[in-house]
PDB file of C-alpha atoms in Angstrom:
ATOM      1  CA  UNK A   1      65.346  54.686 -13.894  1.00 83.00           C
ATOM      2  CA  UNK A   2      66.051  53.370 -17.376  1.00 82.00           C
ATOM      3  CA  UNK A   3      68.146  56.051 -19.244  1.00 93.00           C
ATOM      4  CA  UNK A   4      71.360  56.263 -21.669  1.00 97.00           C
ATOM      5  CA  UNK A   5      74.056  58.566 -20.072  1.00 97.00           C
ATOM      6  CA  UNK A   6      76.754  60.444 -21.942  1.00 97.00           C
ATOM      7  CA  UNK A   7      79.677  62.344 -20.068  1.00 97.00           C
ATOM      8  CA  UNK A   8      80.890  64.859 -20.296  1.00 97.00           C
ATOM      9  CA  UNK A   9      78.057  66.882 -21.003  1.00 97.00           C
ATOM     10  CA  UNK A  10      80.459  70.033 -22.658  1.00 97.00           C
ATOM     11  CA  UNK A  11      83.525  69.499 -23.772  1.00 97.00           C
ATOM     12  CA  UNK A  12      86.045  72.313 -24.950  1.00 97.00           C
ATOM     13  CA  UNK A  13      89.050  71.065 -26.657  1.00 96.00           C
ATOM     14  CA  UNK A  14      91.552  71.788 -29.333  1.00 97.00           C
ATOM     15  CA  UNK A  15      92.873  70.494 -32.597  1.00 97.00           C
ATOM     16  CA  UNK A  16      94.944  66.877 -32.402  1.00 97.00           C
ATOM     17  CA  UNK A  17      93.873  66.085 -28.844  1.00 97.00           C
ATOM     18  CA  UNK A  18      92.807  62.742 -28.380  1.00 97.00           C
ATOM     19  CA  UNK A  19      89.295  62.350 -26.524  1.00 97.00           C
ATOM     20  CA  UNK A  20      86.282  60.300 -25.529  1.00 98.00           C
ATOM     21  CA  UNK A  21      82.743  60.655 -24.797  1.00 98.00           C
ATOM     22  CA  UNK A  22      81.388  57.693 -22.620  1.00 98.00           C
ATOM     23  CA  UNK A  23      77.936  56.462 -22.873  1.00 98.00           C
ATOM     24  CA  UNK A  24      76.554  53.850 -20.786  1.00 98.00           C
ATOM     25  CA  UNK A  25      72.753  52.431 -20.735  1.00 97.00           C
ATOM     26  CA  UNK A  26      71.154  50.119 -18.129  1.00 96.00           C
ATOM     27  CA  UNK A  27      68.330  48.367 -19.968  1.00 95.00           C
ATOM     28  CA  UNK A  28      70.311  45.946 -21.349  1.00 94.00           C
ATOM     29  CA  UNK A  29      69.719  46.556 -24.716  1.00 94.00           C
ATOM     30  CA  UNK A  30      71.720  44.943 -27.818  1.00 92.00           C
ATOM     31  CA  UNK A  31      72.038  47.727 -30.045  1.00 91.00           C
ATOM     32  CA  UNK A  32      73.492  51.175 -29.692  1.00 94.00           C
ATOM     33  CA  UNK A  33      74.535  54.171 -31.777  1.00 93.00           C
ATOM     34  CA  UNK A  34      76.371  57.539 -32.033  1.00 96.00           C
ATOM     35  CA  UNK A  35      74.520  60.837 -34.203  1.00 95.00           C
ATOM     36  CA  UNK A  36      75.941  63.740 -34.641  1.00 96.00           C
ATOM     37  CA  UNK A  37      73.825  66.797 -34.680  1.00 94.00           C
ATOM     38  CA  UNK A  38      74.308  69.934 -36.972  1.00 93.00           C
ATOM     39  CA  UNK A  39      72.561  72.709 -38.092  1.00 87.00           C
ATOM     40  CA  UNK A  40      70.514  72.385 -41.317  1.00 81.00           C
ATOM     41  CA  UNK A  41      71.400  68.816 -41.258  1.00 82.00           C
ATOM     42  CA  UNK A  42      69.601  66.985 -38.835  1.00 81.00           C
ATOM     43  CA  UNK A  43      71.061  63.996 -36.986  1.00 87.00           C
ATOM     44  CA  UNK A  44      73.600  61.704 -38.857  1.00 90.00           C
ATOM     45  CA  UNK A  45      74.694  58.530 -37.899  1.00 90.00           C
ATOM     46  CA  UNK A  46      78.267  57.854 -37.270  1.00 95.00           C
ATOM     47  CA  UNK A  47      78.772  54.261 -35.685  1.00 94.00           C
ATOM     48  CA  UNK A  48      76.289  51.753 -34.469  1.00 92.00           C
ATOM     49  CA  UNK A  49      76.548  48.683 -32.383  1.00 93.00           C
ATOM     50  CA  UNK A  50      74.525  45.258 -32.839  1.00 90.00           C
ATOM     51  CA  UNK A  51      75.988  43.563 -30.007  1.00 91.00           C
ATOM     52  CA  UNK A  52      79.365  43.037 -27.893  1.00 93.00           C
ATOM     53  CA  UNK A  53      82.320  42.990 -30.356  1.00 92.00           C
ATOM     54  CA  UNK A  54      80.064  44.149 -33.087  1.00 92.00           C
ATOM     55  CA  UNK A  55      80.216  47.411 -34.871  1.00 94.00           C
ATOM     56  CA  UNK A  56      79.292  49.085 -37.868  1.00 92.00           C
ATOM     57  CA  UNK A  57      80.100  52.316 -40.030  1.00 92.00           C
ATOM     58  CA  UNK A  58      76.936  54.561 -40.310  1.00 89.00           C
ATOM     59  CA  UNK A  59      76.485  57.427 -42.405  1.00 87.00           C
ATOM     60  CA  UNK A  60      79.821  59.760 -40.964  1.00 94.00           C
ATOM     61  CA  UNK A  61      82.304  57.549 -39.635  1.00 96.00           C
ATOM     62  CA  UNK A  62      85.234  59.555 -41.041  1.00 97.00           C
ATOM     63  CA  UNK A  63      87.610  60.540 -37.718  1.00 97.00           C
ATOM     64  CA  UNK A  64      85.651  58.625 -35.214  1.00 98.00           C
ATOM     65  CA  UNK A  65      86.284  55.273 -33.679  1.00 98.00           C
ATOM     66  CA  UNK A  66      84.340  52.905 -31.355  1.00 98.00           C
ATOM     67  CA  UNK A  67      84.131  50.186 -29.304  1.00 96.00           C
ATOM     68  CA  UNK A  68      81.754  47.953 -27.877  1.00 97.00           C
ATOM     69  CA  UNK A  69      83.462  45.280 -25.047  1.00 97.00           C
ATOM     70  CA  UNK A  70      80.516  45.355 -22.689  1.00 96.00           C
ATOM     71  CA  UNK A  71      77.063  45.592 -23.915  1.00 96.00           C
ATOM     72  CA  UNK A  72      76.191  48.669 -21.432  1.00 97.00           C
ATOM     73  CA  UNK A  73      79.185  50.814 -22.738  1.00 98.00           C
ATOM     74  CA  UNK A  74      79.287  52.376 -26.399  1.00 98.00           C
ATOM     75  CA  UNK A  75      82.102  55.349 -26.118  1.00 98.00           C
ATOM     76  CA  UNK A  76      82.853  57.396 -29.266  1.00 98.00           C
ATOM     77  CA  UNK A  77      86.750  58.263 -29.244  1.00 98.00           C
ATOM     78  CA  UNK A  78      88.093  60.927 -31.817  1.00 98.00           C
ATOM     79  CA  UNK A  79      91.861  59.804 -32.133  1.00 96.00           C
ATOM     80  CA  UNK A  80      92.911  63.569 -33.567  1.00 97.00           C
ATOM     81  CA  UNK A  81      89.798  65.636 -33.588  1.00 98.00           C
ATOM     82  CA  UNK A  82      89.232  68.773 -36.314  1.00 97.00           C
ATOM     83  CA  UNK A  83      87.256  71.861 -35.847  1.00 97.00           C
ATOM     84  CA  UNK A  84      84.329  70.273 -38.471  1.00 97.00           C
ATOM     85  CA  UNK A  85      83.795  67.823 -35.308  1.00 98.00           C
ATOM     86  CA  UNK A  86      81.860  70.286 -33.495  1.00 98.00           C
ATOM     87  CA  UNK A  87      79.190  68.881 -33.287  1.00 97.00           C
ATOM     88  CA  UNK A  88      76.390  67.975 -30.942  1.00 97.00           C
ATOM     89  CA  UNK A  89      76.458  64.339 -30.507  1.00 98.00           C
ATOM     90  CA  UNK A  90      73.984  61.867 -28.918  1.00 97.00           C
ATOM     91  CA  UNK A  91      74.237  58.172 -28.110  1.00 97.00           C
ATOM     92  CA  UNK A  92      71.544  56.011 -28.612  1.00 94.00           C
ATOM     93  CA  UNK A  93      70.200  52.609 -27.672  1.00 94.00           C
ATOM     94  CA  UNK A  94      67.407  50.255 -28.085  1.00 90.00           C
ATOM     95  CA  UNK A  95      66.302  46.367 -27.528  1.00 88.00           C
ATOM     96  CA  UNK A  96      67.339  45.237 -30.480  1.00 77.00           C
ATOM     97  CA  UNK A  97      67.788  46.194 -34.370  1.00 70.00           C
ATOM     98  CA  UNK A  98      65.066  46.170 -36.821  1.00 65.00           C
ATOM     99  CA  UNK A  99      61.735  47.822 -37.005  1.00 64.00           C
ATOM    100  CA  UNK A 100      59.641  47.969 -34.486  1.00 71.00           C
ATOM    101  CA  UNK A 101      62.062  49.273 -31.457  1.00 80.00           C
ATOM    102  CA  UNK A 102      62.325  52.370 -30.363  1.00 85.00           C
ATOM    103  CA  UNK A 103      65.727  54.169 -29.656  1.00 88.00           C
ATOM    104  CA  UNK A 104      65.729  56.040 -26.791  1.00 92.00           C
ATOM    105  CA  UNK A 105      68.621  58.767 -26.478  1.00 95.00           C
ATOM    106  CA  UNK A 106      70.585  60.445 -24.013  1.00 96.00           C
ATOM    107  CA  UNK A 107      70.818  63.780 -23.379  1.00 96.00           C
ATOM    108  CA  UNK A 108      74.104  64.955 -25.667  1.00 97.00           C
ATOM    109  CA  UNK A 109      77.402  65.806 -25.420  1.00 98.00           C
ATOM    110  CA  UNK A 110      78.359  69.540 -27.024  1.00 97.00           C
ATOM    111  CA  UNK A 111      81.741  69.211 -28.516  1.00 98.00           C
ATOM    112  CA  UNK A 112      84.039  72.240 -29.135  1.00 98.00           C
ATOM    113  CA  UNK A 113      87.263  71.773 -31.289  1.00 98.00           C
ATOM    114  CA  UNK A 114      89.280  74.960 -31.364  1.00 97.00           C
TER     115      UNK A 114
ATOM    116  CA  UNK B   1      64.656  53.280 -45.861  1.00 58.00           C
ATOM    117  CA  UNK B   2      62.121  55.233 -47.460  1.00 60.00           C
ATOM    118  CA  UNK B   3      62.882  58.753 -47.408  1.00 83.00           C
ATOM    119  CA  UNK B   4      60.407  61.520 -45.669  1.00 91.00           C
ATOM    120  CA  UNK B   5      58.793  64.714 -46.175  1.00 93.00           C
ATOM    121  CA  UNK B   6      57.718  66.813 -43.900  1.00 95.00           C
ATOM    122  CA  UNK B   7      56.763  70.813 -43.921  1.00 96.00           C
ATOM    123  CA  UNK B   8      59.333  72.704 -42.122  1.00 94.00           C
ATOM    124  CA  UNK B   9      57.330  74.439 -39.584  1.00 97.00           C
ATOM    125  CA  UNK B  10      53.857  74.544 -38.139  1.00 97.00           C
ATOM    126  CA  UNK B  11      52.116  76.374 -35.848  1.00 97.00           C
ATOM    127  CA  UNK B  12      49.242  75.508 -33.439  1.00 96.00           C
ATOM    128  CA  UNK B  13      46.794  77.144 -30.722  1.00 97.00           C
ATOM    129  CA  UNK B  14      46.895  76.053 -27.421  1.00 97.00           C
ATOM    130  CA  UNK B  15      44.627  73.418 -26.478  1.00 97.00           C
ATOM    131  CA  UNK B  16      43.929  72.883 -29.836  1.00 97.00           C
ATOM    132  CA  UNK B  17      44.660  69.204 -31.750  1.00 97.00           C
ATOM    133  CA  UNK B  18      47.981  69.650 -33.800  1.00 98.00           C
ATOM    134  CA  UNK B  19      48.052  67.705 -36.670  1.00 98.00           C
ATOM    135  CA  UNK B  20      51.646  66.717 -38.157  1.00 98.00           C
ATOM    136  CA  UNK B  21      52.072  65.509 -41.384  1.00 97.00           C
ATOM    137  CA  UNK B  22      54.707  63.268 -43.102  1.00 96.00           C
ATOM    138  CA  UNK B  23      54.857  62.351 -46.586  1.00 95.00           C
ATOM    139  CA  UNK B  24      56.522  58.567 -47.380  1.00 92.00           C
ATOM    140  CA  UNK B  25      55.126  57.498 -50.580  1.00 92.00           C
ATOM    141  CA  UNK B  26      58.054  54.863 -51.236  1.00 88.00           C
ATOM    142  CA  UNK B  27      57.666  53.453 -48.430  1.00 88.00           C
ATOM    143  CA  UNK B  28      57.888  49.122 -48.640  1.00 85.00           C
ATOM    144  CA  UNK B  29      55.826  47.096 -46.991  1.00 84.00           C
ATOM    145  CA  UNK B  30      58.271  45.771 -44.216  1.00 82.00           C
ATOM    146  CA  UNK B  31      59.296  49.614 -43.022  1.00 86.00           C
ATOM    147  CA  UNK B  32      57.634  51.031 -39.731  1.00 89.00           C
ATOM    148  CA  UNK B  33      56.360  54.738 -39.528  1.00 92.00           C
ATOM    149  CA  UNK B  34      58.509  56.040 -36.604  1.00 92.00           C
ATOM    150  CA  UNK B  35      57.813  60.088 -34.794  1.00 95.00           C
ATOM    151  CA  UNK B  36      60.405  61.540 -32.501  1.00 95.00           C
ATOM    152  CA  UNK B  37      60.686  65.090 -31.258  1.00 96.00           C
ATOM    153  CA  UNK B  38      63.393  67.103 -30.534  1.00 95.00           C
ATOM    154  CA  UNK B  39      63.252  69.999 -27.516  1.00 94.00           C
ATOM    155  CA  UNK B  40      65.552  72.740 -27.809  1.00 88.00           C
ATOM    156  CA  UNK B  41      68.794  70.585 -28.109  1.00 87.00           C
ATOM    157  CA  UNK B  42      67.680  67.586 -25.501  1.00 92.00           C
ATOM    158  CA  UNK B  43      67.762  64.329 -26.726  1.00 93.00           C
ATOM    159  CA  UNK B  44      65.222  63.187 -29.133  1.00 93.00           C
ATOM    160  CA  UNK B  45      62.449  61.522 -27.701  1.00 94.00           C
ATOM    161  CA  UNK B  46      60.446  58.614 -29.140  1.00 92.00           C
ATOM    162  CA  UNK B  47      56.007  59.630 -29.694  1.00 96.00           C
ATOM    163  CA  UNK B  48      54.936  56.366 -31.454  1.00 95.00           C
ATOM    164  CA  UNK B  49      54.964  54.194 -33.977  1.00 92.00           C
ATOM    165  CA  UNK B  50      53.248  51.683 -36.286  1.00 92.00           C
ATOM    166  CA  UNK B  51      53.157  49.351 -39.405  1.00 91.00           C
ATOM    167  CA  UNK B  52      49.817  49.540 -40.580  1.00 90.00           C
ATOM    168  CA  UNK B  53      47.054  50.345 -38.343  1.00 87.00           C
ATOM    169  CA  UNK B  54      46.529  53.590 -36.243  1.00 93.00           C
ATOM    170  CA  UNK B  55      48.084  53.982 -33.322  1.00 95.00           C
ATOM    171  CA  UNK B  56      47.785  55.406 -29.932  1.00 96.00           C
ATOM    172  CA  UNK B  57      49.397  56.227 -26.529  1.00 95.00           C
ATOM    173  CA  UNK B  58      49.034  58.997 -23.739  1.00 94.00           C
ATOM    174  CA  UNK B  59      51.137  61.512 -26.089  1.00 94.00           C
ATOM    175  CA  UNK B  60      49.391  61.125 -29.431  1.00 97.00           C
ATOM    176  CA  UNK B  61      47.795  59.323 -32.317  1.00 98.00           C
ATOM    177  CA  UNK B  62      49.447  58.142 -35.362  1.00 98.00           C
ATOM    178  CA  UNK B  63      47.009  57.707 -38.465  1.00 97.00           C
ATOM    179  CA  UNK B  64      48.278  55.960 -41.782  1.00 96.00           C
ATOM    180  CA  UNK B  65      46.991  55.986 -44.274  1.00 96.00           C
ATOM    181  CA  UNK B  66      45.444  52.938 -46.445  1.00 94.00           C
ATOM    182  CA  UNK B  67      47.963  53.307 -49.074  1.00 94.00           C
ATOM    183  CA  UNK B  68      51.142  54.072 -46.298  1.00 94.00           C
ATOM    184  CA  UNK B  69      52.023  56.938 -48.127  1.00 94.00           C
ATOM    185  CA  UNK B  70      51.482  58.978 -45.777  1.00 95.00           C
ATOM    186  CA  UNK B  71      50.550  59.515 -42.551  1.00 96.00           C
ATOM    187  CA  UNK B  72      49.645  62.058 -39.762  1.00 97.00           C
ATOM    188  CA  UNK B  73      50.572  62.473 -36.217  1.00 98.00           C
ATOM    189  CA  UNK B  74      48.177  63.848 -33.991  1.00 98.00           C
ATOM    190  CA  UNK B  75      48.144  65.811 -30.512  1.00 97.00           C
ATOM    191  CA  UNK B  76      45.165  66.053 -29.088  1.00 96.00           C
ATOM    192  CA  UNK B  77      45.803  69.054 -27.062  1.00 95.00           C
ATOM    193  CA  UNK B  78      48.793  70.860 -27.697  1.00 96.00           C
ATOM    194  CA  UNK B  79      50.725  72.681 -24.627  1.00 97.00           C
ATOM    195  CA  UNK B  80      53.226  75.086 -24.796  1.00 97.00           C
ATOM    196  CA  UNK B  81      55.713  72.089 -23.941  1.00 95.00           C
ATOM    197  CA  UNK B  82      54.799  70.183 -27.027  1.00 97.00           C
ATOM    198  CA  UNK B  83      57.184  73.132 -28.889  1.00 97.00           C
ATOM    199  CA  UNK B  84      59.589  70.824 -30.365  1.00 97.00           C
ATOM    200  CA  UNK B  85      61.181  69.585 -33.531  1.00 95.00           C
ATOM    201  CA  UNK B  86      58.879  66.527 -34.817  1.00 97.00           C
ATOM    202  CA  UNK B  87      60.685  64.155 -37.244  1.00 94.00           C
ATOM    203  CA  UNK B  88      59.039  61.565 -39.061  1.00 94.00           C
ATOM    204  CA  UNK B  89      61.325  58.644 -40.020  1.00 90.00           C
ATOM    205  CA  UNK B  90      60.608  55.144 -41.975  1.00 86.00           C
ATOM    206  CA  UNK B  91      62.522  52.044 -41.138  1.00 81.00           C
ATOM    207  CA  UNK B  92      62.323  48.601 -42.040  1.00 71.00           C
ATOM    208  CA  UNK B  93      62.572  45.500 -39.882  1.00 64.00           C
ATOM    209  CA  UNK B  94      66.480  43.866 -41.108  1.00 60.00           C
ATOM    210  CA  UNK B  95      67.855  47.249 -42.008  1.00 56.00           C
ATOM    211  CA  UNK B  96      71.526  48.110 -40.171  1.00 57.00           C
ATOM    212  CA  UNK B  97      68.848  50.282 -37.838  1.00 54.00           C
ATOM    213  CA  UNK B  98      69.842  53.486 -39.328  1.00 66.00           C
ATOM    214  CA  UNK B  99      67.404  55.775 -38.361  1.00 72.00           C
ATOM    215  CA  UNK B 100      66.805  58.767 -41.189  1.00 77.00           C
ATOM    216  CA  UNK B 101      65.970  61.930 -39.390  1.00 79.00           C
ATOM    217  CA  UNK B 102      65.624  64.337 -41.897  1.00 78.00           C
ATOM    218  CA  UNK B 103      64.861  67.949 -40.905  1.00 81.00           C
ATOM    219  CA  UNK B 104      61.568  67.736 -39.104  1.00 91.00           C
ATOM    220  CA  UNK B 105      58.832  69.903 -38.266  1.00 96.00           C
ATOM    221  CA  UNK B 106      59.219  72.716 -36.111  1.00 96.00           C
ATOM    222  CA  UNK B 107      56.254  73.181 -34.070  1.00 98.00           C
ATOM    223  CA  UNK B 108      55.647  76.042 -31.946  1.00 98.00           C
ATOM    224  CA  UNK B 109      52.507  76.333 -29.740  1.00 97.00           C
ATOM    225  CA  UNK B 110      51.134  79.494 -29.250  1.00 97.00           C
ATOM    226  CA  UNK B 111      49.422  80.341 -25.880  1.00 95.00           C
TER     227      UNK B 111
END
């Protein structure tokens, strides 16, 4: 079945501890992306991926890092991570960039930083 | 991107056609008319999209309009599962694939 996965699925954690939520996808698609998810704010963008080695600031990159060395793996890592990261985050992936692709999304990660 | 807007909530009878709008009157030439919906907290999931020309797969329709200013997204028969968050978003074909979700439209069905 063609899907994204993201583990864990909850995470509670507190302030300074390093962490990382894993996402993998196996349609072999180029491009993939983190959003994070608050209320009254929709979905933001925090990284995004083109391709292997490639990566690019979205719209909230501030405390979160990323890394793309195999083009099925995208995982978000917050080196220190603050209370005003809880958040509910979803990776995201599609065929390529540009119009005309769809993303398709997996099902979230809840993050709790105490 | 061109930005989007949508009412905040809508509701619609069971069985009955729901019809979404979405407001993108700067929208270029290039940029694609995108609709995702949102249940509970799942994942977004991708409806449809298209450029210039209506649209239409086994979840819904998608009419633009002449102009592409606007556009509507239509279910033909709404269920109590279609109560979701619907989010129109524009997006052109070389952007940095930033998807803009905006708010949405909260859509409740009502049996």
């Amino acid at each position: 079945e063609a899907q994204v996965t993201q583990n864990p699925r909850y995470l509670i954690t507190v302030t300074g501890k390093k962490l990382t939520v894993t996402c993998s996808q196996n349609m072999n698609h180029e491009y993939m992306s983190w959003y994070r998810q608050d209320p009254g704010l929709g979905l933001r963008q925090i990284y995004y991926s083109m391709n292997v080695e490639v990566t690019d600031k979205g719209d909230v990159p501030e405390g979160y890092k990323v890394s793309r060395k195999e083009k099925r793996n995208f995982p978000l890592i917050l080196e220190s991570p603050s209370p005003n990261q809880t958040s509910l985050y979803f990776c995201a992936s599609s065929l390529a960039q540009g119009g005309g692709y769809e993303q398709y999304f997996g099902p979230g990660t809840r993050l709790t930083v105490t | 991107d061109a930005k989007t807007t949508q009412p905040p909530s809508m509701d619609c009878a069971e069985g009955r056609a729901a019809n979404l709008p979405c407001n993108h009157s700067t929208i270029s030439g290039n940029e694609y008319v995108y609709w995702y919906r949102q249940i509970h907290s799942q994942g977004p999931q991708y409806i449809i999209h298209g450029l210039k020309n209506n649209e239409t797969n086994e979840m819904a329709s998608l009419i633009i309009t002449e102009d592409r200013k606007s556009s509507t997204l239509i279910l033909p028969h709404a269920t109590l599962r279609d109560t979701a968050v619907y989010y129109c978003i524009v997006r052109g074909l070389n952007t940095g694939n930033q998807f803009y979700f905006g708010t949405g439209t909260s859509l409740t069905v009502i049996p």
